[in-house]
């Protein structure tokens, strides 16, 4: 065991002394030491209850003969951090989480890990650490919250953000907005739609690093606690059988994840996180792979924000196993991949049929015969840009309009709420990429403001930043190269015509080559927005969005 180098023999006596000082018995010290990485805090609603999950996981470890040793991980709530400087830290926290788990596991000689995240960047950060360390590991998430009910209508976090736009447009009173805020998120758990948190929790299951239904079983349910206990038990089997993350996180596993991502129309942020996790596993995922898989994968669900269903509906319809079985029936899933269950994907999904064909469509009755995400290219995005095509109104799949140019999210939001954006405009928000932000802020506020003010079928938004998984509409993010790296988005001028052609996957600035060359010669790169502290270091090391915004 790895832990024997810490606690074993005469040289391990000092370490054993400290363990005895914590109240551990000799029997507990002699057993494998299993790190329980608990991201619980009292800031993120999806993480408030993770102590319950951790206790259940620890019980499972003890049942199976291990000694659980809990330690924390940080977490940023994207919803609370949204719209101010706090959002600059969200994506950047992913690397901090991975680094801190590596530090704790290596410093204390842990034999295996149970990873307990729930929201946004915490999930990929933990998966990155698992791949990097390559010691037996399993993920058990906290589970999604239920959807809200407001005046008889199903609501969620997006409803509130869009409600701000409706309020500013004069179609909702302050009291109505407050009532919406009080009812849209009825309890703990990751936000109830297929936003980034739930997308990544589902894909953790697809990758084989989480047990079946990890992505959909509700927070505060007996099923979720049982999952945590089984995760604690399973990690001991992984340790005994020496099954490690890199045995699971293979090229085929990542292709399965991309396939299901396209079939369920997950968050655009998955196009950042899957390459970053793969990078830690020594695998390079190019954007062209996402495009290729999208082209052959039917879209089977319309979970909020793409539609009206929520995670509870997806779970009752059969969850991710049912979706994977439907895709596997058409040869779209690689069934031989190993998983933390000790079984293959094919064995895990056997007999897991769709229970509600309104929520999970069959391949024959798919919403479309291509995936929910699209990769756009053109002179504005030579290295690619990402859009959730399934959440775009048909009228906006092809759009041409004048650029309205803003150098920050705040400038754009002020213009939108101030009535400065007109039907047909293309809003361009730049210097919000990984380097330029720094931190590549999620920008749900401008997209939700556009939707809430009734412009969702008339206005496109393009940015080198990124969007919340809760975003809907013609919102095109991850434009690479970003402005701070010399991308053409930095040379767009007010009134330039831009062509958005999602159907044909094109994004073009309609300006002549001579004019573009003249602008390049006159261009003066702006000073970095932040030069000190963690974000200052992050900005120097981070790469573009098309690489997964990994650090070099």
Coordinates of C-alpha atoms in Angstrom, one line a residue:
X1 CA 0.0 0.0 0.0
X2 CA 1.1 3.6 -0.7
X3 CA 0.3 4.5 2.9
X4 CA 2.9 2.0 4.2
X5 CA 5.6 4.4 3.1
X6 CA 4.1 6.9 5.6
X7 CA 2.9 4.7 8.5
X8 CA 4.8 1.4 8.1
X9 CA 7.7 0.1 10.1
X10 CA 10.0 1.8 12.6
X11 CA 10.4 4.9 10.4
X12 CA 6.6 5.3 10.4
X13 CA 6.4 5.5 14.2
X14 CA 6.2 9.4 14.2
X15 CA 3.4 9.4 11.7
X16 CA 1.6 6.7 13.7
X17 CA 2.0 8.8 16.8
X18 CA 0.2 11.6 15.2
X19 CA -2.6 9.3 14.1
X20 CA -2.9 7.9 17.5
X21 CA -3.2 11.4 18.7
X22 CA -6.2 11.8 16.5
X23 CA -7.8 8.8 18.2
X24 CA -7.2 6.2 15.5
X25 CA -6.7 2.7 16.7
X26 CA -3.9 0.4 15.6
X27 CA -6.5 -1.5 13.5
X28 CA -7.6 1.6 11.7
X29 CA -4.0 2.6 11.0
X30 CA -3.1 -0.8 9.6
X31 CA -5.9 -0.6 7.1
X32 CA -5.7 1.2 3.7
X33 CA -6.1 5.0 4.2
X34 CA -8.8 6.4 1.9
X35 CA -9.0 10.1 1.2
X36 CA -12.5 11.5 1.4
X37 CA -12.3 14.7 -0.6
X38 CA -15.3 16.7 0.6
X39 CA -16.1 20.0 -1.2
X40 CA -18.8 20.9 1.4
X41 CA -19.3 24.6 2.3
X42 CA -22.0 26.9 3.4
X43 CA -21.9 29.1 0.2
X44 CA -22.9 26.8 -2.6
X45 CA -26.4 25.4 -2.4
X46 CA -25.2 22.3 -4.3
X47 CA -22.6 21.7 -1.6
X48 CA -24.4 22.6 1.6
X49 CA -25.4 19.0 2.2
X50 CA -22.2 17.3 1.2
X51 CA -21.3 16.4 4.8
X52 CA -24.2 13.9 4.6
X53 CA -22.7 12.4 1.4
X54 CA -19.3 12.2 3.0
X55 CA -20.6 10.4 6.1
X56 CA -22.3 7.9 3.9
X57 CA -19.1 7.4 1.8
X58 CA -17.1 7.0 5.0
X59 CA -19.5 4.3 6.2
X60 CA -19.1 2.5 2.9
X61 CA -15.3 2.6 3.2
X62 CA -15.5 1.2 6.8
X63 CA -17.9 -1.5 5.7
X64 CA -15.4 -2.7 3.1
X65 CA -12.3 -2.6 5.5
X66 CA -10.7 0.8 4.9
X67 CA -10.0 3.8 7.1
X68 CA -11.6 7.0 5.7
X69 CA -9.7 10.3 6.2
X70 CA -11.6 13.4 5.2
X71 CA -10.2 16.6 3.9
X72 CA -11.7 19.6 2.1
X73 CA -11.7 21.1 -1.4
X74 CA -12.7 24.7 -2.2
X75 CA -15.6 25.5 -4.5
X76 CA -17.0 28.6 -6.3
X77 CA -20.7 29.0 -6.8
X78 CA -21.0 30.3 -10.4
X79 CA -24.5 31.6 -9.7
X80 CA -23.4 33.7 -6.8
X81 CA -20.1 34.7 -8.4
X82 CA -21.9 35.7 -11.7
X83 CA -21.8 39.3 -12.9
X84 CA -18.9 40.7 -10.9
X85 CA -15.1 40.1 -10.3
X86 CA -15.9 36.9 -8.5
X87 CA -16.6 35.1 -11.8
X88 CA -13.0 35.6 -12.9
X89 CA -12.0 33.0 -10.2
X90 CA -14.5 30.3 -11.2
X91 CA -12.7 28.6 -14.1
X92 CA -9.3 29.4 -12.4
X93 CA -10.4 27.5 -9.3
X94 CA -10.5 24.2 -11.3
X95 CA -6.7 24.1 -11.3
X96 CA -6.5 25.1 -7.6
X97 CA -8.8 22.2 -6.8
X98 CA -6.7 19.7 -8.8
X99 CA -3.4 21.0 -7.3
X100 CA -4.7 20.9 -3.7
X101 CA -6.0 17.3 -4.0
X102 CA -2.7 16.2 -5.5
X103 CA -0.9 17.9 -2.6
X104 CA -3.0 16.3 0.1
X105 CA -2.9 12.8 -1.5
X106 CA 0.9 12.8 -2.1
X107 CA 1.9 14.5 1.2
X108 CA 0.0 11.9 3.3
X109 CA 0.4 8.8 1.2
X110 CA -3.2 8.1 0.6
X111 CA -4.1 4.7 -1.0
X112 CA -7.3 5.8 -2.8
X113 CA -9.8 8.6 -3.0
X114 CA -13.5 9.1 -2.8
X115 CA -14.2 12.5 -4.5
X116 CA -17.3 14.4 -3.5
X117 CA -18.1 17.4 -5.7
X118 CA -21.4 18.7 -7.1
X119 CA -21.1 22.0 -9.0
X120 CA -19.4 23.5 -12.0
X121 CA -15.6 23.6 -11.8
X122 CA -15.3 21.3 -8.8
X123 CA -16.3 18.2 -10.7
X124 CA -13.7 18.5 -13.5
X125 CA -11.1 19.8 -11.0
X126 CA -11.5 16.5 -9.0
X127 CA -11.4 14.4 -12.2
X128 CA -8.2 16.1 -13.3
X129 CA -6.7 15.3 -9.9
X130 CA -7.8 11.7 -10.2
X131 CA -6.2 11.3 -13.6
X132 CA -3.0 13.1 -12.5
X133 CA -2.5 11.0 -9.3
X134 CA -3.7 7.7 -10.9
X135 CA -4.5 6.0 -7.6
X136 CA -7.8 4.2 -7.3
X137 CA -10.6 6.8 -7.2
X138 CA -14.3 7.1 -7.5
X139 CA -16.6 10.2 -7.7
X140 CA -19.9 10.5 -5.9
X141 CA -21.6 13.8 -6.4
X142 CA -24.2 15.6 -4.3
X143 CA -27.1 15.3 -6.8
X144 CA -29.4 17.8 -8.4
X145 CA -32.0 20.0 -6.7
X146 CA -35.7 19.7 -7.7
X147 CA -37.2 22.3 -10.0
X148 CA -39.1 25.2 -8.5
X149 CA -42.8 26.0 -8.8
X150 CA -43.8 29.6 -9.2
X151 CA -47.5 30.5 -9.8
X152 CA -48.1 27.0 -11.1
X153 CA -45.2 27.1 -13.5
X154 CA -42.0 25.1 -13.4
X155 CA -39.0 27.4 -12.7
X156 CA -35.3 27.2 -12.1
X157 CA -32.2 29.4 -11.6
X158 CA -32.4 30.6 -15.3
X159 CA -35.9 31.8 -14.7
X160 CA -34.7 34.3 -12.1
X161 CA -31.8 35.6 -14.3
X162 CA -34.2 36.1 -17.2
X163 CA -36.7 37.6 -14.8
X164 CA -34.2 40.4 -14.2
X165 CA -34.4 41.3 -17.9
X166 CA -38.2 41.1 -17.8
X167 CA -38.3 43.3 -14.7
X168 CA -36.0 45.9 -16.4
X169 CA -38.2 45.8 -19.5
X170 CA -41.1 46.8 -17.3
X171 CA -43.1 43.5 -17.6
X172 CA -42.5 42.2 -14.1
X173 CA -42.9 44.0 -10.8
X174 CA -40.3 44.0 -8.0
X175 CA -42.6 41.9 -5.9
X176 CA -43.1 39.3 -8.6
X177 CA -39.3 39.1 -9.2
X178 CA -38.7 38.5 -5.5
X179 CA -41.4 35.8 -5.4
X180 CA -39.7 34.2 -8.3
X181 CA -36.3 34.3 -6.6
X182 CA -37.8 32.7 -3.4
X183 CA -39.4 29.8 -5.3
X184 CA -37.2 28.9 -8.2
X185 CA -34.5 27.0 -6.2
X186 CA -36.5 25.1 -3.6
X187 CA -33.6 23.3 -1.8
X188 CA -30.1 22.0 -1.8
X189 CA -28.5 20.4 -4.8
X190 CA -26.9 21.4 -8.1
X191 CA -29.2 23.7 -10.1
X192 CA -32.1 21.6 -11.6
X193 CA -31.5 22.0 -15.3
X194 CA -28.8 20.5 -17.5
X195 CA -26.4 23.3 -16.7
X196 CA -22.6 22.8 -16.2
X197 CA -22.8 21.0 -12.9
X198 CA -25.3 18.4 -13.9
X199 CA -23.7 18.0 -17.3
X200 CA -20.4 17.2 -15.7
X201 CA -22.0 14.9 -13.1
X202 CA -23.7 13.0 -15.9
X203 CA -20.5 12.8 -17.9
X204 CA -18.6 11.6 -14.9
X205 CA -21.0 8.6 -15.0
X206 CA -20.4 8.2 -18.7
X207 CA -16.6 8.3 -18.4
X208 CA -16.9 5.4 -15.9
X209 CA -15.6 7.4 -12.9
X210 CA -19.0 7.5 -11.1
X211 CA -21.6 4.8 -10.4
X212 CA -24.8 4.6 -12.6
X213 CA -27.3 7.4 -11.8
X214 CA -24.5 9.6 -10.2
X215 CA -25.7 12.4 -12.5
X216 CA -29.4 12.3 -11.9
X217 CA -30.3 10.8 -8.5
X218 CA -31.8 13.7 -6.4
X219 CA -29.9 15.4 -3.6
X220 CA -31.4 14.6 -0.1
X221 CA -32.8 11.3 -1.4
X222 CA -32.2 7.8 0.1
X223 CA -30.9 6.8 -3.3
X224 CA -28.2 9.4 -3.2
X225 CA -27.0 8.3 0.2
X226 CA -26.9 4.7 -0.9
X227 CA -24.9 5.7 -4.0
X228 CA -22.4 7.3 -1.6
X229 CA -22.2 4.2 0.6
X230 CA -21.7 2.0 -2.5
X231 CA -19.0 4.4 -3.7
X232 CA -17.1 4.0 -0.4
X233 CA -17.4 0.2 -0.8
X234 CA -16.5 0.2 -4.4
X235 CA -13.3 2.2 -4.0
X236 CA -12.0 -0.6 -1.7
X237 CA -12.6 -3.1 -4.5
X238 CA -10.8 -0.8 -7.0
X239 CA -7.9 -0.7 -4.6
X240 CA -7.9 -4.5 -4.1
X241 CA -8.1 -5.1 -7.9
X242 CA -5.7 -2.2 -8.7
X243 CA -8.1 -0.6 -11.1
X244 CA -6.9 3.0 -11.6
X245 CA -8.3 6.1 -13.3
X246 CA -6.1 5.7 -16.3
X247 CA -7.5 2.2 -16.8
X248 CA -10.9 3.9 -17.1
X249 CA -10.2 7.3 -18.7
X250 CA -9.3 6.0 -22.1
X251 CA -9.7 7.6 -25.6
X252 CA -12.9 5.5 -26.0
X253 CA -14.3 6.6 -22.7
X254 CA -13.8 10.3 -23.7
X255 CA -15.5 9.6 -27.0
X256 CA -18.4 8.1 -25.1
X257 CA -18.6 11.2 -23.0
X258 CA -18.6 13.5 -26.0
X259 CA -21.3 11.3 -27.6
X260 CA -23.6 11.5 -24.6
X261 CA -22.8 15.2 -24.3
X262 CA -24.1 15.8 -27.8
X263 CA -27.1 13.5 -27.3
X264 CA -28.2 15.3 -24.2
X265 CA -27.2 18.8 -25.4
X266 CA -25.2 19.5 -22.3
X267 CA -23.5 22.7 -21.2
X268 CA -21.0 24.3 -23.6
X269 CA -18.5 24.3 -20.7
X270 CA -18.1 20.6 -21.2
X271 CA -16.0 21.5 -24.3
X272 CA -13.6 23.2 -21.9
X273 CA -13.6 20.5 -19.2
X274 CA -13.4 17.2 -21.1
X275 CA -10.1 18.3 -22.9
X276 CA -8.7 19.5 -19.6
X277 CA -9.4 16.1 -17.9
X278 CA -8.1 14.2 -21.0
X279 CA -4.9 16.3 -20.9
X280 CA -4.2 15.0 -17.4
X281 CA -4.7 11.5 -18.8
X282 CA -2.2 12.1 -21.6
X283 CA -4.9 12.3 -24.2
X284 CA -5.5 15.2 -26.6
X285 CA -9.1 16.0 -27.5
X286 CA -9.3 18.3 -30.5
X287 CA -12.4 20.4 -31.2
X288 CA -12.7 18.6 -34.5
X289 CA -13.5 15.4 -32.6
X290 CA -16.4 17.2 -30.9
X291 CA -17.6 18.3 -34.3
X292 CA -17.2 14.8 -35.9
X293 CA -19.1 13.1 -33.1
X294 CA -21.8 15.8 -33.1
X295 CA -22.4 15.2 -36.8
X296 CA -23.3 11.5 -36.2
X297 CA -25.0 11.8 -32.8
X298 CA -28.8 12.4 -32.6
X299 CA -30.1 14.8 -30.0
X300 CA -32.4 12.8 -27.7
X301 CA -33.3 15.3 -24.9
X302 CA -34.4 18.8 -24.3
X303 CA -33.6 19.4 -20.7
X304 CA -33.7 23.0 -19.4
X305 CA -32.4 25.4 -20.7
X306 CA -33.0 23.7 -24.1
X307 CA -36.5 22.6 -23.0
X308 CA -39.0 22.4 -20.2
X309 CA -37.9 19.2 -18.5
X310 CA -35.5 19.0 -15.5
X311 CA -33.1 16.6 -14.0
X312 CA -35.8 14.8 -11.9
X313 CA -37.6 14.1 -15.2
X314 CA -34.5 12.7 -16.8
X315 CA -33.9 10.5 -13.8
X316 CA -37.4 9.1 -13.8
X317 CA -37.1 8.5 -17.6
X318 CA -34.2 6.1 -17.0
X319 CA -31.3 8.5 -16.6
X320 CA -28.0 8.3 -18.4
X321 CA -27.9 4.5 -18.5
X322 CA -31.2 4.5 -20.6
X323 CA -29.8 7.1 -22.9
X324 CA -26.5 5.2 -23.4
X325 CA -28.4 2.0 -24.1
X326 CA -30.5 3.7 -26.7
X327 CA -27.3 5.1 -28.3
X328 CA -25.5 1.8 -28.0
X329 CA -28.3 0.1 -29.9
X330 CA -27.2 2.1 -33.0
X331 CA -23.5 1.5 -32.4
X332 CA -22.8 5.0 -31.1
X333 CA -21.4 3.9 -27.7
X334 CA -18.2 1.9 -27.1
X335 CA -19.5 -0.8 -24.7
X336 CA -16.1 -2.3 -23.8
X337 CA -14.9 0.5 -21.6
X338 CA -14.1 -0.3 -17.9
X339 CA -15.9 1.6 -15.2
X340 CA -15.6 1.9 -11.4
X341 CA -18.3 -0.7 -11.0
X342 CA -15.7 -3.3 -12.1
X343 CA -17.9 -4.0 -15.1
X344 CA -17.9 -2.6 -18.6
X345 CA -20.2 0.1 -20.0
X346 CA -22.1 -2.6 -21.9
X347 CA -22.7 -4.6 -18.7
X348 CA -23.8 -1.5 -16.8
X349 CA -26.4 -0.5 -19.3
X350 CA -27.8 -3.9 -20.1
X351 CA -31.6 -3.9 -19.6
X352 CA -31.7 -0.1 -18.8
X353 CA -34.5 0.9 -21.2
X354 CA -36.1 4.3 -21.6
X355 CA -39.1 4.7 -19.3
X356 CA -40.5 7.9 -20.7
X357 CA -40.0 8.5 -24.4
X358 CA -41.2 12.1 -24.1
X359 CA -38.2 13.0 -21.9
X360 CA -35.6 10.7 -23.6
X361 CA -36.5 10.3 -27.3
X362 CA -35.5 7.2 -29.3
X363 CA -33.0 7.6 -32.0
X364 CA -35.7 7.2 -34.6
X365 CA -37.7 10.0 -33.0
X366 CA -34.7 12.3 -32.2
X367 CA -35.1 16.0 -31.9
X368 CA -32.4 16.2 -34.6
X369 CA -30.0 13.8 -36.2
X370 CA -27.0 15.8 -35.0
X371 CA -25.8 16.7 -31.5
X372 CA -26.9 19.6 -29.3
X373 CA -23.5 21.5 -29.5
X374 CA -21.8 22.9 -32.5
X375 CA -18.3 24.0 -33.2
X376 CA -18.1 27.1 -35.5
X377 CA -15.1 28.2 -37.5
X378 CA -14.3 31.1 -39.8
X379 CA -12.0 34.2 -39.7
X380 CA -13.6 35.2 -36.4
X381 CA -12.8 31.8 -34.9
X382 CA -9.9 30.2 -36.7
X383 CA -9.4 27.8 -33.8
X384 CA -13.1 27.4 -33.1
X385 CA -16.1 28.7 -31.1
X386 CA -18.9 26.8 -29.4
X387 CA -22.7 27.2 -29.3
X388 CA -25.5 25.1 -27.8
X389 CA -27.3 24.7 -31.1
X390 CA -30.3 22.9 -29.5
X391 CA -31.1 26.0 -27.4
X392 CA -31.0 28.4 -30.4
X393 CA -34.3 29.6 -32.0
X394 CA -34.6 28.5 -35.6
X395 CA -34.8 32.1 -36.7
X396 CA -31.2 32.7 -35.3
X397 CA -29.5 29.6 -36.8
X398 CA -28.5 32.0 -39.7
X399 CA -28.1 35.6 -38.9
X400 CA -26.3 38.6 -40.3
X401 CA -26.1 41.9 -38.4
X402 CA -24.0 44.9 -37.3
X403 CA -21.5 44.5 -34.5
X404 CA -22.1 46.2 -31.2
X405 CA -18.7 46.0 -29.6
X406 CA -17.9 45.9 -25.8
X407 CA -14.6 45.3 -24.1
X408 CA -16.2 43.8 -20.9
X409 CA -19.3 42.1 -19.7
X410 CA -20.2 45.1 -17.6
X411 CA -20.3 47.4 -20.7
X412 CA -22.5 45.0 -22.6
X413 CA -25.0 44.5 -19.7
X414 CA -25.3 48.3 -19.2
X415 CA -26.1 48.7 -22.9
X416 CA -28.6 45.9 -23.0
X417 CA -30.5 47.0 -19.9
X418 CA -30.2 50.6 -21.1
X419 CA -32.1 49.8 -24.3
X420 CA -29.1 50.3 -26.5
X421 CA -29.3 47.0 -28.3
X422 CA -31.7 46.7 -31.3
X423 CA -33.2 43.8 -33.1
X424 CA -30.7 42.3 -35.6
X425 CA -27.6 43.4 -33.7
X426 CA -24.6 41.1 -33.0
X427 CA -23.3 41.8 -29.5
X428 CA -19.5 41.3 -29.3
X429 CA -17.9 41.0 -25.9
X430 CA -14.2 40.6 -25.9
X431 CA -11.2 40.6 -23.6
X432 CA -13.1 38.1 -21.4
X433 CA -11.1 35.0 -22.5
X434 CA -8.8 32.9 -20.2
X435 CA -6.0 35.4 -20.5
X436 CA -8.0 38.6 -21.2
X437 CA -10.5 38.2 -18.4
X438 CA -8.5 36.8 -16.9
X439 CA -10.4 33.7 -16.0
X440 CA -13.0 33.5 -18.8
X441 CA -16.0 34.6 -16.9
X442 CA -19.4 32.9 -17.5
X443 CA -21.8 35.5 -18.8
X444 CA -25.3 34.4 -18.1
X445 CA -26.3 38.0 -17.3
X446 CA -26.1 39.4 -20.8
X447 CA -27.7 36.4 -22.5
X448 CA -30.5 36.2 -19.9
X449 CA -31.0 39.9 -20.2
X450 CA -31.4 39.5 -24.0
X451 CA -33.9 36.7 -23.5
X452 CA -35.8 38.4 -20.7
X453 CA -36.2 41.6 -22.7
X454 CA -37.7 39.6 -25.6
X455 CA -34.7 39.8 -28.0
X456 CA -33.7 36.1 -27.9
X457 CA -35.0 35.5 -31.5
X458 CA -33.4 38.7 -32.8
X459 CA -30.0 39.3 -31.3
X460 CA -26.8 37.1 -31.4
X461 CA -24.0 37.3 -28.9
X462 CA -20.3 36.4 -29.6
X463 CA -17.5 36.4 -27.0
X464 CA -14.1 35.0 -26.3
X465 CA -15.4 34.4 -22.8
X466 CA -17.9 31.6 -22.0
X467 CA -21.5 31.1 -21.0
X468 CA -23.3 29.4 -18.2
X469 CA -24.8 26.0 -18.9
X470 CA -28.1 27.8 -18.2
X471 CA -27.7 30.0 -21.3
X472 CA -30.1 29.8 -24.2
X473 CA -30.2 31.6 -27.5
X474 CA -27.6 32.4 -30.2
X475 CA -24.8 32.7 -27.7
X476 CA -21.5 31.8 -29.2
X477 CA -18.6 31.5 -26.8
X478 CA -15.0 30.3 -26.5
X479 CA -13.9 32.3 -29.6
X480 CA -10.3 31.3 -30.2
X481 CA -7.8 32.8 -30.5
X482 CA -9.1 35.2 -27.9
X483 CA -8.6 39.0 -28.3
X484 CA -5.7 39.0 -25.8
X485 CA -3.9 36.5 -27.9
X486 CA -4.3 38.5 -31.1
X487 CA -7.6 37.0 -32.3
X488 CA -9.6 38.8 -34.9
X489 CA -12.4 39.4 -32.4
X490 CA -10.0 42.1 -31.0
X491 CA -10.2 44.0 -34.3
X492 CA -14.0 44.1 -34.8
X493 CA -15.3 47.7 -34.9
X494 CA -18.7 49.1 -34.1
X495 CA -21.1 48.5 -37.1
X496 CA -19.0 45.9 -38.9
X497 CA -21.2 43.2 -40.4
X498 CA -20.9 39.8 -38.9
X499 CA -22.4 36.6 -40.3
X500 CA -23.5 33.8 -37.9
X501 CA -24.3 30.6 -39.8
X502 CA -24.8 27.9 -37.2
X503 CA -26.3 25.5 -39.7
X504 CA -23.1 25.5 -41.8
X505 CA -20.9 26.1 -38.7
X506 CA -19.4 29.4 -39.9
X507 CA -18.6 32.6 -38.0
X508 CA -17.3 35.4 -40.2
X509 CA -16.4 39.1 -39.9
X510 CA -17.5 40.6 -43.3
X511 CA -14.6 43.0 -43.6
X512 CA -12.1 43.0 -46.5
X513 CA -8.6 41.6 -46.1
X514 CA -6.9 44.9 -46.8
X515 CA -8.9 46.6 -44.0
X516 CA -8.2 43.8 -41.6
X517 CA -4.4 44.1 -42.3
X518 CA -4.6 47.9 -41.7
X519 CA -6.3 47.3 -38.4
X520 CA -3.7 44.8 -37.4
X521 CA -0.9 47.3 -38.0
X522 CA -2.7 50.0 -36.0
X523 CA -3.7 47.6 -33.1
X524 CA -2.3 48.3 -29.6
X525 CA -2.6 45.4 -27.2
X526 CA -4.2 46.6 -23.9
X527 CA -2.5 46.1 -20.6
X528 CA -3.6 43.0 -18.6
X529 CA -6.6 43.8 -16.3
X530 CA -5.0 41.9 -13.3
X531 CA -1.3 41.4 -12.8
X532 CA -1.0 40.4 -9.1
X533 CA -2.1 37.4 -7.0
X534 CA -3.4 34.1 -8.2
X535 CA -5.2 35.6 -11.3
X536 CA -2.1 37.4 -12.3
X537 CA -0.1 34.1 -12.3
X538 CA -3.0 32.3 -13.9
X539 CA -3.2 34.8 -16.8
X540 CA 0.5 34.2 -17.6
X541 CA 0.1 30.4 -17.7
X542 CA -3.3 29.7 -19.2
X543 CA -3.9 28.7 -22.8
X544 CA -6.8 29.4 -25.1
X545 CA -10.3 27.9 -24.8
X546 CA -9.8 25.5 -27.7
X547 CA -7.2 23.6 -25.5
X548 CA -9.5 23.4 -22.5
X549 CA -7.9 26.5 -21.0
X550 CA -5.2 24.3 -19.4
X551 CA -2.1 25.7 -17.8
X552 CA 1.3 25.5 -19.5

